[in-house]
XYZ file of C-alpha atoms in Angstrom:
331
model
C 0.000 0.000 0.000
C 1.297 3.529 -1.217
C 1.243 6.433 1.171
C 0.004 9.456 -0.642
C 2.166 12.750 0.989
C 1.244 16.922 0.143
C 4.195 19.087 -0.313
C 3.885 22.788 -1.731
C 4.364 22.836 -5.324
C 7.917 24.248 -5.056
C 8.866 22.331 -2.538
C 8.028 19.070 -3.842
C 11.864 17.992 -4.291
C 13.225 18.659 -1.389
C 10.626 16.623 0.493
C 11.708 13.679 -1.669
C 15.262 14.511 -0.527
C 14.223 14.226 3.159
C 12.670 11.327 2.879
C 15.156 9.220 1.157
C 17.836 10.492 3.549
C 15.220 9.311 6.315
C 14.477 5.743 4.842
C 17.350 5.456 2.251
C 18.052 6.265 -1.447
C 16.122 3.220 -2.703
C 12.546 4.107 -1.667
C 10.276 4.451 -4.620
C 8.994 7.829 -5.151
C 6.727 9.126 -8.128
C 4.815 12.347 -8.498
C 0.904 12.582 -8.972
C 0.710 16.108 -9.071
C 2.442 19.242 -8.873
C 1.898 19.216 -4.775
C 1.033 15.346 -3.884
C 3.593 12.509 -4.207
C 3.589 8.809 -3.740
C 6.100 6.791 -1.943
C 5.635 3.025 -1.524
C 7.505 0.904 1.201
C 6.914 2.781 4.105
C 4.273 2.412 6.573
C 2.277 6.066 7.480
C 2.827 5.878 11.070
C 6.768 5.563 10.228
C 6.214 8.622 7.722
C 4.125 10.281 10.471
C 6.383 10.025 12.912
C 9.551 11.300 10.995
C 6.851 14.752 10.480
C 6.495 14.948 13.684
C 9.996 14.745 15.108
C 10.636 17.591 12.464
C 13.026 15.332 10.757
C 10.718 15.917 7.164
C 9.722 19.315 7.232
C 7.887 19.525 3.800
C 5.788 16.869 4.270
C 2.390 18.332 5.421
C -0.333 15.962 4.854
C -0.733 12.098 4.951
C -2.871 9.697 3.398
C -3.022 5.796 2.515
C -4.390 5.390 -1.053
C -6.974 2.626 -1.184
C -7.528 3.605 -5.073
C -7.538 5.514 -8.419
C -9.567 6.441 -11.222
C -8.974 7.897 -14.479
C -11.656 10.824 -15.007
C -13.700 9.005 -17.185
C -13.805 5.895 -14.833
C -15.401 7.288 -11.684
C -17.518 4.420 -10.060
C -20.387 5.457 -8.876
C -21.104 6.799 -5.454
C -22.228 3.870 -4.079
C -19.686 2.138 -5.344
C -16.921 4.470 -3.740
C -18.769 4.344 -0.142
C -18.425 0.367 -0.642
C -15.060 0.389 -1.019
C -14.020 3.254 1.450
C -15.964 1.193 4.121
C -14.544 -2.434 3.225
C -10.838 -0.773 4.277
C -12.032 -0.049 7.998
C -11.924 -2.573 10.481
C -15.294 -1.699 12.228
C -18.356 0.162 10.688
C -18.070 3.401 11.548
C -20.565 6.234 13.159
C -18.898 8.954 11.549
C -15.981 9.807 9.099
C -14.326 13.203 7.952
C -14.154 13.257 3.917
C -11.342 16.339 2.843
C -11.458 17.004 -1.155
C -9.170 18.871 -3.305
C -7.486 19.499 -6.490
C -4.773 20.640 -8.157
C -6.247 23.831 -9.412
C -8.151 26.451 -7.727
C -10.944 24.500 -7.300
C -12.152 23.159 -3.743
C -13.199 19.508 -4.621
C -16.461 20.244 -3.566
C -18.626 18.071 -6.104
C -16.529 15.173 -4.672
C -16.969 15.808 -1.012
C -20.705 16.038 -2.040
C -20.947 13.085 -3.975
C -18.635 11.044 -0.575
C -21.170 12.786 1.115
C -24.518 11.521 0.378
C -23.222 8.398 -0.532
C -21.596 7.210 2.973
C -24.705 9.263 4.300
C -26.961 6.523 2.547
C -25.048 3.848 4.540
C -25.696 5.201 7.741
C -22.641 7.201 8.026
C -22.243 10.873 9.578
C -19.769 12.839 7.175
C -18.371 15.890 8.095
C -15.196 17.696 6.919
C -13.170 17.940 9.902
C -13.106 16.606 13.723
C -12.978 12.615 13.090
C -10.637 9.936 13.778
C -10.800 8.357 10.406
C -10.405 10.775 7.465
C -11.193 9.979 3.769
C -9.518 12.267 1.539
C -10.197 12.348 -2.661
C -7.596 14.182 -4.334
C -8.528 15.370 -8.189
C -6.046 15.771 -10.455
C -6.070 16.466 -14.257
C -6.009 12.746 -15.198
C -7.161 10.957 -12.184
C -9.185 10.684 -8.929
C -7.009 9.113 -6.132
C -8.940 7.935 -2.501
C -7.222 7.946 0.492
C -7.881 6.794 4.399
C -6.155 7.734 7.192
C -6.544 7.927 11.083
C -6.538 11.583 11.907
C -3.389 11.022 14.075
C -1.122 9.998 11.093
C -2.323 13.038 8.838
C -0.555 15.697 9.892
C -3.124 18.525 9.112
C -7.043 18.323 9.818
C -7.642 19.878 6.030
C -7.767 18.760 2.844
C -4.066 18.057 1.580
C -3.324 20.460 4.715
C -4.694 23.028 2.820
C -6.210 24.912 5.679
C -8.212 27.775 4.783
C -8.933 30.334 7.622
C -11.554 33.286 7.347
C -10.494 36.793 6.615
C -12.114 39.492 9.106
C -12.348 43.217 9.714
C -10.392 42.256 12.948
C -7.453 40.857 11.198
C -4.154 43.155 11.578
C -2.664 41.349 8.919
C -1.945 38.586 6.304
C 0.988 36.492 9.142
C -1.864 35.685 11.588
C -2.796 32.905 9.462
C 0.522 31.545 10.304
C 0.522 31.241 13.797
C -2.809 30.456 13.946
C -2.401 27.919 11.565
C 0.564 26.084 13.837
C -0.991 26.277 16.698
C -4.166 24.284 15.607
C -1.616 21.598 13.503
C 0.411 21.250 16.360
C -2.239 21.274 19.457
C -0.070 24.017 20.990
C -1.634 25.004 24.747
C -0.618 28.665 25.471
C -0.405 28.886 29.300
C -3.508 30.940 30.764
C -2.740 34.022 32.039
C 1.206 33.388 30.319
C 3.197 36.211 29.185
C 4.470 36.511 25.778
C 6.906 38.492 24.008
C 6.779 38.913 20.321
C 9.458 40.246 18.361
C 9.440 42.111 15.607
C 5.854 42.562 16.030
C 4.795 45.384 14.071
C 2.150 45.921 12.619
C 0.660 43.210 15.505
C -0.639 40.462 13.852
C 0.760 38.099 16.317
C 0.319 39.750 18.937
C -3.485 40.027 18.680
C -3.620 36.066 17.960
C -1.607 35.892 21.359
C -4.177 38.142 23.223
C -7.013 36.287 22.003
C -5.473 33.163 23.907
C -5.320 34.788 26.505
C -1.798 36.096 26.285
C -0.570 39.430 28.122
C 2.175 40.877 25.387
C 5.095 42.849 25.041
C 5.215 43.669 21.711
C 8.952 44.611 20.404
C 9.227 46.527 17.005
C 10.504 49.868 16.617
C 7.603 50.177 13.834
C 4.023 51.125 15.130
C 0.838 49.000 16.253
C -2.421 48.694 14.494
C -4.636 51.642 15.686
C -7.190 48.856 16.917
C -4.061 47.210 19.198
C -3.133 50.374 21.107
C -6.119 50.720 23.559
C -5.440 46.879 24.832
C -3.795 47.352 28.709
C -2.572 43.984 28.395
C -0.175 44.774 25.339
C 2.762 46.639 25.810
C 4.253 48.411 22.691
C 8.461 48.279 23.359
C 8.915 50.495 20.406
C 12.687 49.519 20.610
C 15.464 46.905 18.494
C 15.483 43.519 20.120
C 18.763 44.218 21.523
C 18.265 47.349 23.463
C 14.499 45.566 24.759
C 16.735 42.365 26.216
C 18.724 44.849 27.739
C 16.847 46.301 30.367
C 14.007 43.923 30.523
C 12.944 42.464 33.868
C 9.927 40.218 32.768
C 9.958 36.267 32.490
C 7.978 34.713 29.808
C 6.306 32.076 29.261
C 6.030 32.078 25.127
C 8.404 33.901 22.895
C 7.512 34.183 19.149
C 9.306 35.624 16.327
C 8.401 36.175 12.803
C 11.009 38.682 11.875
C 11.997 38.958 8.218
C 15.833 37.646 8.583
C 17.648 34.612 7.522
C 17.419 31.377 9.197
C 20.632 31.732 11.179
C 20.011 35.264 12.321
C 16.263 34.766 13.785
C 17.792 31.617 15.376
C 20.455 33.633 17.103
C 17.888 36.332 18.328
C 15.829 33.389 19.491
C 18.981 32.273 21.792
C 19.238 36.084 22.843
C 15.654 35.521 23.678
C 15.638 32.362 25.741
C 17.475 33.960 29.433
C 14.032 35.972 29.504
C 11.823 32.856 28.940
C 10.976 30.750 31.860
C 12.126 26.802 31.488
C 9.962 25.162 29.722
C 8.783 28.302 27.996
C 7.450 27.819 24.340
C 8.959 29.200 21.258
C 7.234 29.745 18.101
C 9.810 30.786 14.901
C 9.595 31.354 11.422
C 12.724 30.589 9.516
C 12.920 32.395 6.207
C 14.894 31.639 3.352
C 14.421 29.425 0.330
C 17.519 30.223 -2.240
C 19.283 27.655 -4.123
C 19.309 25.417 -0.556
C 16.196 26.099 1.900
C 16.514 22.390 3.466
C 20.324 22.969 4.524
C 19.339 26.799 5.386
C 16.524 25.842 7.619
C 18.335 23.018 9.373
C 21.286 24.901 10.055
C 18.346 27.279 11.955
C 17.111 24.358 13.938
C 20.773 23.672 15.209
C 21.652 26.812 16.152
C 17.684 27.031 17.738
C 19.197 23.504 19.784
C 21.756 25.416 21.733
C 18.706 26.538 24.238
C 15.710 24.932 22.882
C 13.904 21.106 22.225
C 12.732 21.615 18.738
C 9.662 19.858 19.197
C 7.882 20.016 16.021
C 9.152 21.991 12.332
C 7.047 21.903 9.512
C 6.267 23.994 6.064
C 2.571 24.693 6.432
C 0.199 26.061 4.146
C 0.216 30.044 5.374
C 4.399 29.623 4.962
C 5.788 31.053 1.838
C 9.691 30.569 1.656
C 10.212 29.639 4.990
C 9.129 26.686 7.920
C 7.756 26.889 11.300
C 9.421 25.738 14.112
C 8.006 24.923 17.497
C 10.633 24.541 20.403
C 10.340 24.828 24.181
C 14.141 26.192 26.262
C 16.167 23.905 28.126
């Protein structure tokens, strides 16, 4: 059985890189699609785990394919709900079913047709929130089915696609980002905790941080949102990093940084960073780059990151451009 794995499109080749350096050169490999490959040999749980550990960070969805159709050879829906429920070992309640393509479309005429049919064997579909998730990936040439226990997927979206409402109350376009990573990775921000965010301008973070409960100090020598400035429980340091660490007297309990450097810099500020974070304090980084090398450029981040941190999770997710998320709590 092949293990079906989403990459972004551009990043497709290095996640083939990581995993053959993780299970050897030999493992068989083929693309599908511009951001979904197929590698045979391994078990998902192996593949899951290697995600996790951060060991293959372009990896960032998982499924087991149980078939494929060309376009013109789409069983029925019947026929499809037969099949998806002969690969479970007990009849289930309910299922999540996650469509997509490889265009701009959402796959919603397939989650529609999964839908009603699985609904007509006495199964409760929804899109998200199960244990068992059956994904349907359309491509130009073929319809691939996939199954998966939610805890070897990676993401809770479609191809870890996750899409995430824009609002009037947004500060800008990087709160996806840590929004996004701290829903992947089930991250628990302390209540009450104090966070510092650097390079926080124009607040994005922070606000995500306030609305989980998060009293900030905000570090940027840029301004705040206008909507920001009235909070008590944000504190606008409108100073360099460098001069903030200097005379600050606060322990934290989360430090985050999304400050447009290259991977080696943020990770050193992060270091900087980690005498004012309590033990155990987590650490939220993005590590820009890409270039001719982003996989070497990112890991030489995580090492330096290792000097004072556990890198606990690292992952390219789908709000990250040219650069991967890391998750680390200091030693």
């Amino acid at each position: 059985m092949s293990v079906l794995f989403s990459v972004a499109a551009d990043s497709y080749e290095w996640a083939v890189r990581e995993i053959r350096a993780e299970f050897g050169r030999d493992v068989r490999i083929e693309r599908v699609s511009g951001d979904l490959g197929r590698v045979a040999g391994i078990a998902v749980e192996q593949l899951a785990g290697a995600c996790d550990a951060g060991r293959i960070i372009f990896v960032r969805h998982l499924t087991v394919e149980i078939a494929s159709f060309g376009l013109d050879d789409l069983p029925a829906g019947y026929e499809l709900a037969e099949l998806i429920l002969e690969e479970l070992p007990d009849y289930p309640k309910a299922l999540a079913v996650q469509a997509w393509t490889d265009s701009a479309g959402t796959g919603g005429s397939y989650y529609h047709l999964l839908e009603e049919a699985l609904a007509d064997r006495g199964v409760s579909v929804t899109r998200s929130g199960q244990d068992v998730v059956v994904s349907c990936f359309a491509g130009r040439r073929a319809v691939v089915l996939g199954i998966n226990r939610l805890e070897y997927s990676l993401s809770d979206w479609p191809g870890g696609r996750m899409r995430l409402a824009r609002s009037e109350e947004r500060v800008s376009r990087s709160e996806f980002k840590l929004e996004e990573a701290i829903a992947t990775f089930g991250l628990e921000l302390p209540a009450g905790g104090k966070a510092l965010d650097l390079g926080a301008s124009p607040g994005g973070w922070t606000r995500i941080l306030r609305l989980h409960g998060q009293e900030v100090w905000s570090v940027d020598p840029g301004s705040l949102d206008p909507r920001l400035r009235g909070d008590r429980r944000i504190h606008h340091a409108a100073t360099t990093a460098g001069r903030f660490f200097a005379e600050n007297r606060v322990r934290f309990d989360v430090v985050v940084n999304d400050m447009r450097m290259d991977q080696v810099m943020s990770a050193r500020m992060m270091l900087d960073a980690a005498p004012h974070v309590r033990r155990g304090g987590l650490a939220i980084v993005t590590l820009k780059g890409g270039g001719r090398n982003p996989l070497d450029g990112a890991r030489r981040g995580m090492d330096v990151l290792r000097q004072k941190y556990d890198v606990l999770h690292a992952r390219q997710l789908h709000h990250n451009r040219n650069e991967i998320t890391v998750v680390a709590r200091t030693t």
